[in-house]
CSV table of N, CA, C and O in Angstrom, one decimal:
chain,number,residue,atom,x,y,z
A,1,MET,N,0.8,-1.2,0.0
A,1,MET,CA,0.0,0.0,0.0
A,1,MET,C,0.9,1.2,0.0
A,1,MET,O,1.9,1.3,0.6
A,2,SER,N,0.4,2.3,-0.7
A,2,SER,CA,1.2,3.5,-0.8
A,2,SER,C,0.7,4.5,0.2
A,2,SER,O,-0.5,4.8,0.3
A,3,LEU,N,1.7,5.2,0.9
A,3,LEU,CA,1.4,6.2,1.8
A,3,LEU,C,1.5,7.6,1.1
A,3,LEU,O,2.4,7.8,0.3
A,4,GLN,N,0.5,8.4,1.2
A,4,GLN,CA,0.4,9.7,0.6
A,4,GLN,C,0.4,10.8,1.7
A,4,GLN,O,-0.3,10.6,2.7
A,5,ILE,N,1.1,11.9,1.4
A,5,ILE,CA,1.1,13.0,2.3
A,5,ILE,C,0.6,14.2,1.5
A,5,ILE,O,1.4,14.6,0.6
A,6,PHE,N,-0.5,14.8,1.8
A,6,PHE,CA,-1.0,15.9,1.1
A,6,PHE,C,-0.6,17.2,1.9
A,6,PHE,O,-0.9,17.3,3.1
A,7,THR,N,0.1,18.1,1.2
A,7,THR,CA,0.7,19.2,1.9
A,7,THR,C,0.4,20.5,1.2
A,7,THR,O,-0.1,20.5,0.1
A,8,LYS,N,0.7,21.6,1.8
A,8,LYS,CA,0.6,22.9,1.2
A,8,LYS,C,1.9,23.6,1.5
A,8,LYS,O,2.6,23.3,2.5
A,9,PRO,N,2.3,24.6,0.7
A,9,PRO,CA,3.6,25.3,0.9
A,9,PRO,C,3.7,26.0,2.3
A,9,PRO,O,2.7,26.4,2.8
A,10,LYS,N,4.8,26.0,2.9
A,10,LYS,CA,5.1,26.7,4.1
A,10,LYS,C,4.3,26.1,5.3
A,10,LYS,O,4.1,26.8,6.3
A,11,CYS,N,3.9,24.9,5.3
A,11,CYS,CA,3.2,24.2,6.4
A,11,CYS,C,4.2,23.5,7.3
A,11,CYS,O,4.8,22.5,6.8
A,12,GLN,N,4.4,24.0,8.5
A,12,GLN,CA,5.3,23.4,9.4
A,12,GLN,C,4.9,22.0,9.8
A,12,GLN,O,5.8,21.1,10.0
A,13,GLU,N,3.6,21.8,10.0
A,13,GLU,CA,3.1,20.4,10.4
A,13,GLU,C,3.4,19.4,9.3
A,13,GLU,O,3.8,18.3,9.6
A,14,SER,N,3.3,19.8,8.0
A,14,SER,CA,3.6,18.9,6.9
A,14,SER,C,5.1,18.6,6.9
A,14,SER,O,5.4,17.4,6.6
A,15,ARG,N,5.9,19.5,7.2
A,15,ARG,CA,7.4,19.2,7.2
A,15,ARG,C,7.7,18.3,8.3
A,15,ARG,O,8.5,17.4,8.1
A,16,LYS,N,7.0,18.4,9.5
A,16,LYS,CA,7.3,17.5,10.6
A,16,LYS,C,6.8,16.1,10.2
A,16,LYS,O,7.5,15.1,10.5
A,17,ALA,N,5.7,16.0,9.5
A,17,ALA,CA,5.2,14.7,9.1
A,17,ALA,C,6.1,14.0,8.1
A,17,ALA,O,6.4,12.8,8.2
A,18,GLU,N,6.6,14.8,7.1
A,18,GLU,CA,7.5,14.3,6.1
A,18,GLU,C,8.8,13.8,6.8
A,18,GLU,O,9.3,12.7,6.5
A,19,ARG,N,9.3,14.5,7.8
A,19,ARG,CA,10.5,14.2,8.6
A,19,ARG,C,10.2,12.9,9.3
A,19,ARG,O,11.1,12.0,9.4
A,20,TYR,N,9.0,12.7,9.9
A,20,TYR,CA,8.7,11.5,10.7
A,20,TYR,C,8.8,10.3,9.8
A,20,TYR,O,9.4,9.3,10.2
A,21,PHE,N,8.3,10.3,8.6
A,21,PHE,CA,8.3,9.1,7.7
A,21,PHE,C,9.7,8.9,7.1
A,21,PHE,O,10.1,7.8,6.9
A,22,LYS,N,10.4,10.0,6.9
A,22,LYS,CA,11.7,9.9,6.3
A,22,LYS,C,12.7,9.3,7.3
A,22,LYS,O,13.5,8.4,7.0
A,23,GLU,N,12.6,9.7,8.6
A,23,GLU,CA,13.5,9.1,9.6
A,23,GLU,C,13.3,7.6,9.8
A,23,GLU,O,14.2,6.9,10.2
A,24,ARG,N,12.1,7.2,9.6
A,24,ARG,CA,11.7,5.8,9.7
A,24,ARG,C,11.9,5.0,8.4
A,24,ARG,O,11.5,3.8,8.4
A,25,ARG,N,12.3,5.6,7.4
A,25,ARG,CA,12.5,5.0,6.1
A,25,ARG,C,11.3,4.4,5.6
A,25,ARG,O,11.3,3.3,5.0
A,26,ILE,N,10.2,5.1,5.8
A,26,ILE,CA,8.9,4.6,5.3
A,26,ILE,C,8.6,5.4,3.9
A,26,ILE,O,8.6,6.6,3.9
A,27,PRO,N,8.5,4.7,2.8
A,27,PRO,CA,8.3,5.4,1.6
A,27,PRO,C,6.9,6.1,1.5
A,27,PRO,O,5.9,5.5,2.0
A,28,TYR,N,6.9,7.2,0.9
A,28,TYR,CA,5.7,8.0,0.8
A,28,TYR,C,5.7,8.8,-0.5
A,28,TYR,O,6.7,9.0,-1.1
A,29,GLN,N,4.5,9.2,-0.9
A,29,GLN,CA,4.3,10.0,-2.0
A,29,GLN,C,3.8,11.4,-1.5
A,29,GLN,O,2.9,11.5,-0.8
A,30,LEU,N,4.6,12.4,-1.9
A,30,LEU,CA,4.2,13.8,-1.5
A,30,LEU,C,3.4,14.5,-2.5
A,30,LEU,O,3.7,14.5,-3.7
A,31,CYS,N,2.2,15.0,-2.1
A,31,CYS,CA,1.3,15.6,-3.0
A,31,CYS,C,1.1,17.1,-2.6
A,31,CYS,O,0.5,17.3,-1.5
A,32,ASP,N,1.5,18.0,-3.4
A,32,ASP,CA,1.4,19.4,-3.0
A,32,ASP,C,0.0,19.9,-3.5
A,32,ASP,O,-0.2,19.9,-4.7
A,33,LEU,N,-0.8,20.3,-2.6
A,33,LEU,CA,-2.1,20.8,-2.9
A,33,LEU,C,-2.2,22.1,-3.7
A,33,LEU,O,-3.2,22.4,-4.4
A,34,SER,N,-1.1,22.9,-3.7
A,34,SER,CA,-1.1,24.1,-4.5
A,34,SER,C,-0.8,23.8,-5.9
A,34,SER,O,-1.1,24.6,-6.8
A,35,ARG,N,-0.3,22.6,-6.2
A,35,ARG,CA,0.0,22.2,-7.6
A,35,ARG,C,-1.1,21.3,-8.2
A,35,ARG,O,-1.4,21.3,-9.3
A,36,ARG,N,-1.5,20.4,-7.3
A,36,ARG,CA,-2.5,19.4,-7.8
A,36,ARG,C,-3.6,19.2,-6.7
A,36,ARG,O,-3.4,18.8,-5.6
A,37,ALA,N,-4.8,19.7,-7.1
A,37,ALA,CA,-5.9,19.6,-6.1
A,37,ALA,C,-6.4,18.2,-6.0
A,37,ALA,O,-6.2,17.3,-6.9
A,38,LEU,N,-7.2,17.9,-5.0
A,38,LEU,CA,-7.8,16.6,-4.8
A,38,LEU,C,-9.0,16.5,-5.9
A,38,LEU,O,-9.7,17.4,-6.1
A,39,SER,N,-9.1,15.3,-6.4
A,39,SER,CA,-10.2,15.0,-7.3
A,39,SER,C,-11.5,14.8,-6.4
A,39,SER,O,-11.4,14.7,-5.2
A,40,ARG,N,-12.6,14.9,-7.0
A,40,ARG,CA,-13.9,14.7,-6.2
A,40,ARG,C,-13.9,13.4,-5.5
A,40,ARG,O,-14.3,13.3,-4.3
A,41,ARG,N,-13.4,12.3,-6.2
A,41,ARG,CA,-13.4,11.0,-5.6
A,41,ARG,C,-12.5,10.9,-4.4
A,41,ARG,O,-12.8,10.3,-3.4
A,42,GLU,N,-11.3,11.4,-4.6
A,42,GLU,CA,-10.3,11.4,-3.5
A,42,GLU,C,-10.8,12.2,-2.3
A,42,GLU,O,-10.7,11.7,-1.2
A,43,TYR,N,-11.4,13.3,-2.6
A,43,TYR,CA,-12.0,14.1,-1.5
A,43,TYR,C,-13.1,13.4,-0.8
A,43,TYR,O,-13.1,13.4,0.5
A,44,GLU,N,-14.0,12.7,-1.5
A,44,GLU,CA,-15.1,11.9,-0.8
A,44,GLU,C,-14.5,10.9,0.1
A,44,GLU,O,-15.0,10.7,1.2
A,45,ALA,N,-13.5,10.1,-0.4
A,45,ALA,CA,-12.9,9.1,0.4
A,45,ALA,C,-12.2,9.6,1.7
A,45,ALA,O,-12.3,9.1,2.8
A,46,ILE,N,-11.5,10.7,1.5
A,46,ILE,CA,-10.8,11.4,2.6
A,46,ILE,C,-11.8,12.0,3.6
A,46,ILE,O,-11.6,11.8,4.8
A,47,ARG,N,-12.8,12.6,3.1
A,47,ARG,CA,-13.8,13.2,4.0
A,47,ARG,C,-14.5,12.2,4.8
A,47,ARG,O,-14.7,12.3,6.0
A,48,GLN,N,-14.8,11.1,4.2
A,48,GLN,CA,-15.5,10.0,5.0
A,48,GLN,C,-14.6,9.4,6.0
A,48,GLN,O,-15.0,9.2,7.2
A,49,ALA,N,-13.3,9.2,5.7
A,49,ALA,CA,-12.4,8.6,6.7
A,49,ALA,C,-12.0,9.6,7.8
A,49,ALA,O,-11.7,9.2,8.9
A,50,ALA,N,-12.0,10.9,7.5
A,50,ALA,CA,-11.6,11.9,8.4
A,50,ALA,C,-12.7,12.3,9.4
A,50,ALA,O,-12.5,13.0,10.4
A,51,GLY,N,-13.9,11.9,9.1
A,51,GLY,CA,-15.0,12.2,10.0
A,51,GLY,C,-15.8,13.5,9.6
A,51,GLY,O,-16.4,14.1,10.4
A,52,GLY,N,-15.8,13.8,8.3
A,52,GLY,CA,-16.6,14.9,7.8
A,52,GLY,C,-15.8,16.0,7.2
A,52,GLY,O,-14.6,16.1,7.4
A,53,MET,N,-16.5,16.9,6.5
A,53,MET,CA,-15.9,18.0,5.8
A,53,MET,C,-15.2,19.0,6.7
A,53,MET,O,-14.1,19.5,6.5
A,54,TRP,N,-15.8,19.3,7.9
A,54,TRP,CA,-15.3,20.3,8.8
A,54,TRP,C,-14.0,19.9,9.4
A,54,TRP,O,-13.2,20.8,9.8
A,55,ALA,N,-13.7,18.6,9.5
A,55,ALA,CA,-12.4,18.2,10.0
A,55,ALA,C,-11.3,18.5,9.0
A,55,ALA,O,-10.1,18.5,9.4
A,56,LEU,N,-11.6,18.7,7.8
A,56,LEU,CA,-10.6,19.0,6.7
A,56,LEU,C,-10.3,20.4,6.5
A,56,LEU,O,-9.3,20.8,5.9
A,57,ILE,N,-11.1,21.3,7.0
A,57,ILE,CA,-11.0,22.8,6.7
A,57,ILE,C,-10.1,23.4,7.8
A,57,ILE,O,-10.2,23.3,9.0
A,58,ASP,N,-9.2,24.2,7.2
A,58,ASP,CA,-8.2,25.0,8.1
A,58,ASP,C,-8.9,26.3,8.4
A,58,ASP,O,-8.9,27.3,7.6
A,59,GLU,N,-9.5,26.4,9.6
A,59,GLU,CA,-10.3,27.6,9.9
A,59,GLU,C,-9.4,28.8,10.3
A,59,GLU,O,-9.9,29.9,10.5
A,60,LYS,N,-8.1,28.5,10.5
A,60,LYS,CA,-7.2,29.6,10.8
A,60,LYS,C,-6.5,30.2,9.6
A,60,LYS,O,-5.8,31.2,9.7
A,61,SER,N,-6.8,29.7,8.4
A,61,SER,CA,-6.2,30.3,7.2
A,61,SER,C,-6.9,31.6,6.8
A,61,SER,O,-8.0,31.9,7.1
A,62,LYS,N,-6.1,32.5,6.2
A,62,LYS,CA,-6.6,33.8,5.7
A,62,LYS,C,-7.6,33.6,4.6
A,62,LYS,O,-8.6,34.3,4.5
A,63,LEU,N,-7.5,32.5,3.8
A,63,LEU,CA,-8.4,32.2,2.8
A,63,LEU,C,-9.8,31.9,3.3
A,63,LEU,O,-10.8,32.2,2.7
A,64,TYR,N,-9.8,31.2,4.5
A,64,TYR,CA,-11.1,30.9,5.1
A,64,TYR,C,-11.9,32.1,5.4
A,64,TYR,O,-13.1,32.2,5.2
A,65,GLU,N,-11.2,33.2,5.9
A,65,GLU,CA,-11.8,34.4,6.3
A,65,GLU,C,-12.2,35.2,5.0
A,65,GLU,O,-13.3,35.8,4.9
A,66,THR,N,-11.3,35.2,4.0
A,66,THR,CA,-11.6,35.9,2.8
A,66,THR,C,-12.8,35.4,2.0
A,66,THR,O,-13.5,36.2,1.5
A,67,LEU,N,-13.0,34.1,2.0
A,67,LEU,CA,-14.1,33.5,1.3
A,67,LEU,C,-15.4,33.4,2.2
A,67,LEU,O,-16.4,33.0,1.7
A,68,TYR,N,-15.3,33.9,3.4
A,68,TYR,CA,-16.5,34.0,4.3
A,68,TYR,C,-17.2,32.6,4.5
A,68,TYR,O,-18.4,32.5,4.5
A,69,LEU,N,-16.4,31.5,4.6
A,69,LEU,CA,-16.9,30.2,4.7
A,69,LEU,C,-17.7,30.0,6.0
A,69,LEU,O,-18.7,29.2,6.0
A,70,ALA,N,-17.4,30.7,7.0
A,70,ALA,CA,-18.2,30.6,8.3
A,70,ALA,C,-19.6,31.0,8.1
A,70,ALA,O,-20.5,30.6,8.9
A,71,TYR,N,-19.9,31.8,7.1
A,71,TYR,CA,-21.2,32.4,6.9
A,71,TYR,C,-22.0,31.7,5.9
A,71,TYR,O,-23.2,32.1,5.7
A,72,LEU,N,-21.4,30.7,5.2
A,72,LEU,CA,-22.2,30.0,4.2
A,72,LEU,C,-23.1,29.0,4.9
A,72,LEU,O,-22.7,28.3,5.8
A,73,SER,N,-24.4,28.9,4.5
A,73,SER,CA,-25.3,28.1,5.3
A,73,SER,C,-25.4,26.7,4.7
A,73,SER,O,-25.7,25.7,5.4
A,74,GLU,N,-25.2,26.5,3.4
A,74,GLU,CA,-25.3,25.2,2.8
A,74,GLU,C,-23.9,24.5,2.7
A,74,GLU,O,-22.9,25.1,2.3
A,75,GLU,N,-23.9,23.2,3.2
A,75,GLU,CA,-22.7,22.5,3.1
A,75,GLU,C,-22.2,22.3,1.7
A,75,GLU,O,-21.0,22.2,1.5
A,76,SER,N,-23.1,22.1,0.8
A,76,SER,CA,-22.7,21.9,-0.6
A,76,SER,C,-21.9,23.2,-1.1
A,76,SER,O,-20.9,23.0,-1.9
A,77,ALA,N,-22.3,24.3,-0.7
A,77,ALA,CA,-21.5,25.6,-1.1
A,77,ALA,C,-20.1,25.6,-0.5
A,77,ALA,O,-19.2,26.0,-1.2
A,78,VAL,N,-20.0,25.1,0.7
A,78,VAL,CA,-18.7,25.1,1.4
A,78,VAL,C,-17.9,24.0,0.7
A,78,VAL,O,-16.7,24.3,0.5
A,79,GLU,N,-18.4,22.9,0.4
A,79,GLU,CA,-17.7,21.9,-0.3
A,79,GLU,C,-17.1,22.3,-1.7
A,79,GLU,O,-16.0,22.1,-2.0
A,80,GLU,N,-17.9,23.1,-2.4
A,80,GLU,CA,-17.5,23.6,-3.7
A,80,GLU,C,-16.3,24.6,-3.5
A,80,GLU,O,-15.4,24.5,-4.3
A,81,LYS,N,-16.4,25.4,-2.5
A,81,LYS,CA,-15.3,26.4,-2.2
A,81,LYS,C,-14.0,25.6,-1.8
A,81,LYS,O,-12.9,25.9,-2.2
A,82,LEU,N,-14.2,24.5,-1.1
A,82,LEU,CA,-13.1,23.7,-0.6
A,82,LEU,C,-12.4,23.0,-1.8
A,82,LEU,O,-11.2,23.0,-1.9
A,83,LEU,N,-13.2,22.5,-2.7
A,83,LEU,CA,-12.6,21.9,-3.9
A,83,LEU,C,-12.0,22.9,-4.9
A,83,LEU,O,-11.0,22.6,-5.6
A,84,GLU,N,-12.6,24.1,-4.9
A,84,GLU,CA,-12.0,25.1,-5.8
A,84,GLU,C,-10.7,25.7,-5.3
A,84,GLU,O,-9.8,26.1,-6.0
A,85,HIS,N,-10.6,25.8,-3.9
A,85,HIS,CA,-9.4,26.4,-3.3
A,85,HIS,C,-8.8,25.3,-2.4
A,85,HIS,O,-9.1,25.3,-1.2
A,86,PRO,N,-7.9,24.5,-2.9
A,86,PRO,CA,-7.3,23.4,-2.1
A,86,PRO,C,-6.4,23.9,-1.0
A,86,PRO,O,-6.1,23.1,-0.1
A,87,LEU,N,-6.1,25.1,-0.9
A,87,LEU,CA,-5.3,25.6,0.2
A,87,LEU,C,-6.1,25.8,1.5
A,87,LEU,O,-5.6,26.2,2.5
A,88,LEU,N,-7.4,25.6,1.4
A,88,LEU,CA,-8.3,25.6,2.5
A,88,LEU,C,-8.2,24.4,3.4
A,88,LEU,O,-8.6,24.3,4.5
A,89,PHE,N,-7.6,23.3,2.8
A,89,PHE,CA,-7.4,22.1,3.6
A,89,PHE,C,-6.5,22.2,4.7
A,89,PHE,O,-5.4,22.9,4.6
A,90,ARG,N,-6.8,21.6,5.8
A,90,ARG,CA,-5.9,21.5,7.0
A,90,ARG,C,-4.8,20.4,6.6
A,90,ARG,O,-5.2,19.3,6.3
A,91,THR,N,-3.6,20.7,6.8
A,91,THR,CA,-2.6,19.8,6.4
A,91,THR,C,-1.7,19.5,7.6
A,91,THR,O,-1.6,20.2,8.5
A,92,PRO,N,-0.9,18.4,7.5
A,92,PRO,CA,-0.9,17.4,6.5
A,92,PRO,C,-2.1,16.4,6.5
A,92,PRO,O,-2.6,16.1,7.6
A,93,ILE,N,-2.5,16.0,5.4
A,93,ILE,CA,-3.5,14.9,5.3
A,93,ILE,C,-2.6,13.7,4.9
A,93,ILE,O,-2.0,13.7,3.8
A,94,VAL,N,-2.6,12.7,5.8
A,94,VAL,CA,-1.8,11.5,5.6
A,94,VAL,C,-2.8,10.4,5.3
A,94,VAL,O,-3.7,10.1,6.1
A,95,ARG,N,-2.5,9.7,4.2
A,95,ARG,CA,-3.5,8.6,3.8
A,95,ARG,C,-2.7,7.3,3.5
A,95,ARG,O,-1.7,7.3,2.7
A,96,LEU,N,-3.2,6.3,4.0
A,96,LEU,CA,-2.7,4.9,3.8
A,96,LEU,C,-3.9,4.1,3.5
A,96,LEU,O,-4.6,3.6,4.4
A,97,GLY,N,-4.2,3.9,2.2
A,97,GLY,CA,-5.4,3.2,1.8
A,97,GLY,C,-6.6,3.9,2.3
A,97,GLY,O,-6.9,5.0,1.9
A,98,ARG,N,-7.4,3.2,3.1
A,98,ARG,CA,-8.6,3.8,3.7
A,98,ARG,C,-8.4,4.6,5.0
A,98,ARG,O,-9.3,5.2,5.6
A,99,LEU,N,-7.2,4.5,5.5
A,99,LEU,CA,-6.8,5.1,6.8
A,99,LEU,C,-6.4,6.6,6.5
A,99,LEU,O,-5.6,6.8,5.6
A,100,VAL,N,-6.9,7.5,7.2
A,100,VAL,CA,-6.6,9.0,7.0
A,100,VAL,C,-6.4,9.7,8.3
A,100,VAL,O,-7.2,9.4,9.3
A,101,THR,N,-5.4,10.5,8.4
A,101,THR,CA,-5.3,11.5,9.5
A,101,THR,C,-5.2,12.9,9.0
A,101,THR,O,-4.7,13.1,7.9
A,102,VAL,N,-5.6,13.8,9.8
A,102,VAL,CA,-5.5,15.2,9.4
A,102,VAL,C,-4.7,15.9,10.5
A,102,VAL,O,-5.1,15.8,11.7
A,103,GLY,N,-3.6,16.6,10.1
A,103,GLY,CA,-2.8,17.2,11.1
A,103,GLY,C,-1.6,16.2,11.5
A,103,GLY,O,-1.5,15.1,11.0
A,104,TYR,N,-0.7,16.7,12.3
A,104,TYR,CA,0.4,15.9,12.7
A,104,TYR,C,0.0,15.0,13.9
A,104,TYR,O,-0.3,15.4,15.0
A,105,GLN,N,0.0,13.7,13.6
A,105,GLN,CA,-0.5,12.7,14.5
A,105,GLN,C,0.4,11.4,14.6
A,105,GLN,O,0.0,10.4,14.1
A,106,PRO,N,1.6,11.5,15.1
A,106,PRO,CA,2.5,10.4,15.1
A,106,PRO,C,2.1,9.2,15.9
A,106,PRO,O,2.4,8.1,15.6
A,107,GLU,N,1.2,9.5,16.9
A,107,GLU,CA,0.8,8.3,17.7
A,107,GLU,C,-0.1,7.4,16.9
A,107,GLU,O,-0.1,6.2,17.2
A,108,ILE,N,-0.9,7.9,16.0
A,108,ILE,CA,-1.7,7.1,15.1
A,108,ILE,C,-0.8,6.5,14.0
A,108,ILE,O,-1.0,5.3,13.7
A,109,TRP,N,0.1,7.2,13.5
A,109,TRP,CA,1.0,6.7,12.4
A,109,TRP,C,1.8,5.5,12.9
A,109,TRP,O,2.2,4.6,12.2
A,110,ARG,N,2.2,5.5,14.2
A,110,ARG,CA,2.9,4.3,14.8
A,110,ARG,C,2.2,3.0,14.6
A,110,ARG,O,2.7,2.0,14.4
A,111,THR,N,0.9,3.1,14.7
A,111,THR,CA,0.0,1.9,14.6
A,111,THR,C,0.0,1.4,13.1
A,111,THR,O,-0.4,0.3,12.8
A,112,TRP,N,0.3,2.3,12.2
A,112,TRP,CA,0.2,2.0,10.8
A,112,TRP,C,1.5,1.3,10.3
A,112,TRP,O,1.6,0.8,9.2
A,113,GLU,N,2.6,1.4,11.0
A,113,GLU,CA,3.9,1.0,10.6
A,113,GLU,C,3.9,-0.5,10.2
A,113,GLU,O,4.8,-0.9,9.5
A,114,ASN,N,3.0,-1.3,10.7
A,114,ASN,CA,3.0,-2.7,10.4
A,114,ASN,C,2.4,-3.0,9.0
A,114,ASN,O,2.5,-4.1,8.5
A,115,PHE,N,1.7,-2.0,8.4
A,115,PHE,CA,1.1,-2.2,7.1
A,115,PHE,C,2.1,-2.3,6.1
A,115,PHE,O,2.6,-1.8,5.4
């Protein structure tokens, strides 16, 4: 199974995640969200595994405030904005098959090392 790390530029948490896997010599694929956005199907799988759309949104980003996402009433409108602007995702998103974590979570990744 292939490990994927979805990142965005200048994200310290993503760099820590990358270092974590590099130090343990665990091969991974790095996916920069500023260059390649998630497809609808990838997004659906990650959203389901992460526990919903709001778990994926970086509410501290400037883009979140600029797009007024907190004031949108329909979830479908928020999802569309999220897919249009991949820098709204909270990173790193680490994916191993159907297993997904959002943010820096080495305690969970330790349990994955047997895969």
